[in-house]
mmCIF file of C-alpha atoms in Angstrom:
data_model
loop_
_atom_site.group_PDB
_atom_site.id
_atom_site.type_symbol
_atom_site.label_atom_id
_atom_site.label_comp_id
_atom_site.label_asym_id
_atom_site.label_seq_id
_atom_site.Cartn_x
_atom_site.Cartn_y
_atom_site.Cartn_z
ATOM 1 C CA GLY A 282 82.841 35.490 -191.409
ATOM 2 C CA ALA A 283 80.673 32.736 -192.795
ATOM 3 C CA ALA A 284 77.579 33.825 -194.677
ATOM 4 C CA GLY A 285 74.307 33.287 -192.812
ATOM 5 C CA VAL A 286 71.542 31.054 -194.078
ATOM 6 C CA ASP A 287 68.555 32.778 -195.652
ATOM 7 C CA ALA A 288 65.713 30.964 -193.934
ATOM 8 C CA THR A 289 63.157 32.656 -196.243
ATOM 9 C CA ARG A 290 64.614 31.419 -199.533
ATOM 10 C CA PRO A 291 62.426 29.011 -201.530
ATOM 11 C CA SER A 292 63.008 25.341 -200.835
ATOM 12 C CA LYS A 293 61.259 22.189 -201.955
ATOM 13 C CA LYS A 294 61.766 20.794 -198.485
ATOM 14 C CA LYS A 295 59.784 23.516 -196.736
ATOM 15 C CA LYS A 296 56.369 22.666 -195.302
ATOM 16 C CA LEU A 297 53.576 24.936 -194.198
ATOM 17 C CA VAL A 298 52.477 24.405 -190.598
ATOM 18 C CA ALA A 299 49.302 25.760 -189.021
ATOM 19 C CA THR A 300 47.016 25.249 -186.040
ATOM 20 C CA LEU A 301 43.264 25.752 -186.028
ATOM 21 C CA ASN A 302 41.524 26.638 -182.768
ATOM 22 C CA PHE A 303 37.733 26.554 -182.923
ATOM 23 C CA VAL A 304 36.228 27.487 -179.566
ATOM 24 C CA ASP A 305 32.491 27.437 -178.874
ATOM 25 C CA LEU A 306 32.063 29.567 -175.754
ATOM 26 C CA ALA A 307 28.935 29.132 -173.665
ATOM 27 C CA GLY A 308 27.021 32.291 -172.921
ATOM 28 C CA SER A 309 27.194 34.132 -169.637
ATOM 29 C CA GLU A 310 25.215 32.155 -167.084
ATOM 30 C CA SER A 311 23.024 34.395 -164.940
ATOM 31 C CA VAL A 312 21.654 32.472 -161.964
ATOM 32 C CA ARG A 313 18.827 34.955 -161.569
ATOM 33 C CA LEU A 314 17.572 33.934 -165.002
ATOM 34 C CA THR A 315 18.509 30.256 -165.200
ATOM 35 C CA GLY A 316 17.626 29.337 -161.627
ATOM 36 C CA ALA A 317 20.463 26.807 -161.738
ATOM 37 C CA THR A 318 21.453 24.946 -158.595
ATOM 38 C CA GLY A 319 24.079 22.406 -157.535
ATOM 39 C CA LYS A 320 26.383 21.167 -160.289
ATOM 40 C CA SER A 321 24.817 23.359 -162.970
ATOM 41 C CA LYS A 322 25.340 26.433 -160.807
ATOM 42 C CA ARG A 323 29.023 25.562 -160.253
ATOM 43 C CA GLU A 324 29.539 24.969 -163.982
ATOM 44 C CA GLY A 325 27.892 28.307 -164.729
ATOM 45 C CA GLY A 326 30.278 29.992 -162.290
ATOM 46 C CA ILE A 327 33.287 28.418 -164.027
ATOM 47 C CA ILE A 328 31.983 29.569 -167.411
ATOM 48 C CA ASN A 329 31.542 33.108 -166.125
ATOM 49 C CA GLU A 330 35.074 33.164 -164.656
ATOM 50 C CA SER A 331 36.562 31.984 -167.982
ATOM 51 C CA LEU A 332 34.617 34.587 -169.936
ATOM 52 C CA LEU A 333 35.691 37.290 -167.492
ATOM 53 C CA GLU A 334 39.370 36.352 -167.913
ATOM 54 C CA LEU A 335 38.962 36.272 -171.696
ATOM 55 C CA SER A 336 37.352 39.704 -171.563
ATOM 56 C CA LYS A 337 40.350 41.020 -169.569
ATOM 57 C CA VAL A 338 42.742 39.626 -172.196
ATOM 58 C CA ILE A 339 40.746 41.135 -175.061
ATOM 59 C CA MET A 340 40.716 44.502 -173.273
ATOM 60 C CA ALA A 341 44.483 44.361 -172.667
ATOM 61 C CA LEU A 342 45.179 43.413 -176.292
ATOM 62 C CA GLY A 343 43.071 46.364 -177.380
ATOM 63 C CA GLU A 344 45.324 48.618 -175.290
ATOM 64 C CA VAL A 345 48.357 47.100 -177.027
ATOM 65 C CA SER A 346 46.812 47.758 -180.440
ATOM 66 C CA LYS A 347 46.215 51.390 -179.457
ATOM 67 C CA GLY A 348 49.836 51.717 -178.331
ATOM 68 C CA ASN A 349 49.016 52.269 -174.663
ATOM 69 C CA LYS A 350 50.806 49.063 -173.622
ATOM 70 C CA THR A 351 53.343 46.623 -175.032
ATOM 71 C CA ALA A 352 52.894 42.874 -175.492
ATOM 72 C CA ARG A 353 55.474 42.315 -172.764
ATOM 73 C CA ASP A 354 53.384 44.355 -170.328
ATOM 74 C CA ILE A 355 50.455 41.925 -170.559
ATOM 75 C CA ASN A 356 52.215 38.539 -170.692
ATOM 76 C CA TYR A 357 50.968 37.702 -167.207
ATOM 77 C CA ILE A 358 47.303 38.212 -168.066
ATOM 78 C CA TYR A 359 46.938 34.896 -169.919
ATOM 79 C CA ARG A 360 47.477 32.987 -166.655
ATOM 80 C CA GLY A 361 43.996 33.785 -165.405
ATOM 81 C CA SER A 362 42.304 30.673 -166.809
ATOM 82 C CA VAL A 363 42.891 27.520 -168.833
ATOM 83 C CA LEU A 364 40.880 29.047 -171.680
ATOM 84 C CA THR A 365 43.122 32.096 -172.044
ATOM 85 C CA ARG A 366 46.293 29.989 -171.806
ATOM 86 C CA VAL A 367 45.023 27.726 -174.607
ATOM 87 C CA LEU A 368 44.104 30.708 -176.772
ATOM 88 C CA GLN A 369 47.293 32.704 -176.066
ATOM 89 C CA PRO A 370 49.106 31.719 -179.317
ATOM 90 C CA SER A 371 46.054 32.702 -181.369
ATOM 91 C CA LEU A 372 45.248 35.898 -179.493
ATOM 92 C CA SER A 373 48.727 37.368 -179.201
ATOM 93 C CA GLY A 374 50.775 35.955 -182.033
ATOM 94 C CA ASN A 375 50.838 34.975 -185.641
ATOM 95 C CA ALA A 376 47.159 34.301 -186.305
ATOM 96 C CA ARG A 377 43.926 35.404 -187.844
ATOM 97 C CA ILE A 378 40.988 35.691 -185.481
ATOM 98 C CA ALA A 379 37.254 35.721 -186.051
ATOM 99 C CA VAL A 380 35.007 36.441 -183.090
ATOM 100 C CA ILE A 381 31.263 35.861 -183.513
ATOM 101 C CA CYS A 382 29.091 37.271 -180.736
ATOM 102 C CA CYS A 383 25.441 36.320 -180.355
ATOM 103 C CA ALA A 384 22.906 38.457 -178.515
ATOM 104 C CA SER A 385 19.252 38.161 -177.641
ATOM 105 C CA SER A 386 16.585 40.713 -178.508
ATOM 106 C CA SER A 387 14.625 39.819 -175.384
ATOM 107 C CA ALA A 388 14.276 42.640 -172.867
ATOM 108 C CA LYS A 389 15.050 40.363 -169.937
ATOM 109 C CA TYR A 390 18.530 39.726 -171.388
ATOM 110 C CA ALA A 391 19.277 43.441 -171.889
ATOM 111 C CA GLU A 392 22.161 43.398 -169.389
ATOM 112 C CA GLU A 393 23.802 40.364 -170.993
ATOM 113 C CA THR A 394 23.291 41.819 -174.483
ATOM 114 C CA THR A 395 24.942 45.088 -173.443
ATOM 115 C CA GLU A 396 27.934 43.199 -172.039
ATOM 116 C CA THR A 397 28.206 41.118 -175.218
ATOM 117 C CA ILE A 398 28.194 44.221 -177.415
ATOM 118 C CA GLY A 399 30.893 45.763 -175.217
ATOM 119 C CA PHE A 400 32.998 42.609 -175.545
ATOM 120 C CA ALA A 401 32.562 42.642 -179.335
ATOM 121 C CA SER A 402 33.612 46.301 -179.474
ATOM 122 C CA ARG A 403 36.808 45.532 -177.559
ATOM 123 C CA ALA A 404 37.497 42.474 -179.713
ATOM 124 C CA LYS A 405 37.407 44.686 -182.818
ATOM 125 C CA LEU A 406 40.390 46.633 -181.465
ATOM 126 C CA VAL A 407 42.641 43.551 -181.368
ATOM 127 C CA LYS A 408 45.143 43.465 -184.231
ATOM 128 C CA THR A 409 47.271 40.478 -185.207
ATOM 129 C CA ARG A 410 49.762 39.954 -188.013
ATOM 130 C CA ALA A 411 49.458 36.580 -189.721
ATOM 131 C CA ILE A 412 52.325 35.227 -191.833
ATOM 132 C CA ALA A 413 52.979 31.761 -193.224
ATOM 133 C CA ASN A 414 54.657 29.328 -190.841
ATOM 134 C CA GLU A 415 57.232 27.366 -192.793
ATOM 135 C CA VAL A 416 59.348 24.513 -191.499
ATOM 136 C CA ASN A 417 62.536 23.857 -193.491
ATOM 137 C CA GLU A 418 63.411 20.147 -193.542
ATOM 138 C CA ASP A 419 66.596 20.507 -195.617
ATOM 139 C CA PRO A 420 69.295 18.787 -193.461
ATOM 140 C CA SER A 421 72.051 21.151 -194.618
ATOM 141 C CA VAL A 422 69.987 24.221 -193.748
ATOM 142 C CA ILE A 423 69.018 22.770 -190.373
ATOM 143 C CA HIS A 424 72.677 21.998 -189.633
ATOM 144 C CA GLU A 425 73.745 25.529 -190.569
ATOM 145 C CA LEU A 426 71.000 27.103 -188.455
ATOM 146 C CA ARG A 427 71.988 24.950 -185.491
ATOM 147 C CA ARG A 428 75.626 25.952 -185.962
ATOM 148 C CA GLU A 429 74.722 29.643 -186.066
ATOM 149 C CA ASN A 430 72.546 29.244 -182.985
ATOM 150 C CA ALA A 431 75.409 27.487 -181.153
ATOM 151 C CA GLN A 432 77.776 30.311 -182.151
ATOM 152 C CA LYS A 433 75.274 32.895 -180.900
ATOM 153 C CA GLU A 434 74.933 31.110 -177.555
ATOM 154 C CA LEU A 435 78.734 30.851 -177.299
ATOM 155 C CA ARG A 436 79.144 34.578 -177.977
ATOM 156 C CA GLN A 437 76.543 35.350 -175.317
ATOM 157 C CA GLU A 438 78.386 33.117 -172.843
ATOM 158 C CA ILE A 439 81.698 34.814 -173.679
ATOM 159 C CA ASP A 440 80.139 38.262 -173.182
ATOM 160 C CA THR A 441 78.748 37.131 -169.827
ATOM 161 C CA LEU A 442 82.170 35.839 -168.747
ATOM 162 C CA LYS A 443 83.795 39.102 -169.826
ATOM 163 C CA GLU A 444 81.338 41.053 -167.702
ATOM 164 C CA GLN A 445 82.060 38.787 -164.735
ATOM 165 C CA VAL A 446 85.838 39.182 -165.204
ATOM 166 C CA ALA A 447 85.490 42.956 -165.478
ATOM 167 C CA SER A 448 83.442 42.964 -162.286
ATOM 168 C CA LEU A 449 86.083 40.872 -160.515
ATOM 169 C CA ASN A 450 88.837 43.223 -161.730
ATOM 170 C CA VAL A 451 86.970 46.195 -160.309
ATOM 171 C CA GLU A 452 86.488 44.364 -157.010
ATOM 172 C CA ASN A 453 90.186 43.387 -156.945
ATOM 173 C CA GLU A 454 91.253 46.960 -157.652
ATOM 174 C CA ASP A 455 89.015 48.189 -154.840
ATOM 175 C CA ALA A 456 90.431 45.554 -152.472
ATOM 176 C CA LEU A 457 94.004 46.436 -153.456
ATOM 177 C CA GLY A 458 93.296 50.114 -152.862
ATOM 178 C CA ARG A 459 91.905 49.342 -149.406
ATOM 179 C CA ILE A 460 94.990 47.221 -148.573
ATOM 180 C CA VAL A 461 97.335 50.048 -149.613
ATOM 181 C CA GLU A 462 95.319 52.495 -147.536
ATOM 182 C CA VAL A 463 95.434 50.217 -144.458
ATOM 183 C CA GLU A 464 99.186 49.691 -144.874
ATOM 184 C CA LYS A 465 99.705 53.459 -145.112
ATOM 185 C CA LYS A 466 97.696 54.064 -141.942
ATOM 186 C CA ASN A 467 99.611 51.285 -140.186
ATOM 187 C CA THR A 468 102.932 52.920 -141.144
ATOM 188 C CA GLU A 469 101.713 56.292 -139.895
ATOM 189 C CA LEU A 470 100.541 54.701 -136.622
ATOM 190 C CA GLN A 471 103.879 52.966 -136.091
ATOM 191 C CA ALA A 472 105.725 56.246 -136.700
ATOM 192 C CA ALA A 473 103.471 58.025 -134.204
ATOM 193 C CA LEU A 474 104.061 55.296 -131.598
ATOM 194 C CA LEU A 475 107.825 55.546 -132.153
ATOM 195 C CA GLU A 476 107.699 59.308 -131.601
ATOM 196 C CA LYS A 477 105.718 58.839 -128.412
ATOM 197 C CA ALA A 478 108.182 56.201 -127.196
ATOM 198 C CA LYS A 479 111.067 58.611 -127.805
ATOM 199 C CA ALA A 480 109.243 61.393 -125.969
ATOM 200 C CA TYR A 481 108.499 59.088 -123.012
ATOM 201 C CA LYS A 482 112.155 57.998 -122.799
ATOM 202 C CA GLN A 483 113.293 61.604 -122.899
ATOM 203 C CA LEU A 484 110.843 62.411 -120.106
ATOM 204 C CA GLN A 485 112.300 59.570 -117.987
ATOM 205 C CA ASN A 486 115.851 60.853 -118.551
ATOM 206 C CA ASP A 487 114.830 64.378 -117.519
ATOM 207 C CA VAL A 488 113.253 63.061 -114.300
ATOM 208 C CA ILE A 489 116.343 61.012 -113.390
ATOM 209 C CA ALA A 490 118.635 63.967 -114.051
#
């Protein structure tokens, strides 16, 4: 077969590609402390919901890092808020993450400080593996990769068709077996009816005699 393209080989036409997400998250808004009302209260509620969803994601990713779950098991969890959907590529993929948590030394914020420390502890468990993202702009390499991808898709389609044909063959064999069985029973029934007809005719002859 044709030799595959080594997408990792050095090329002058490769470019590094990266995305930087810098998110400044507002602190947890406690109505009992802020006394917020109206619009400010609603905004505080939205902030709290986003932080709660982010906390769930961080907790789930910590479970993945510990081997208790797989990345596939927690794919759904990013759907909880816009914030977690935006941060999904950074949290779950090829990225480096820095989480800075701020806490107050005031006694009246003890509950919020405890929650922040817990969040930071869970964030420390998250492990990501960052590698360089390179885009190869060499037309010949791109063409070869597209060709290989098309061949892969074609092979997958052929395998799918083979499975469908095999399934149809099994169904046809089952149907043919049922037809043979019905024909056999029909032959046996006809033979039984013929025997009964002969016996009935003999009975008539005996009565007449």
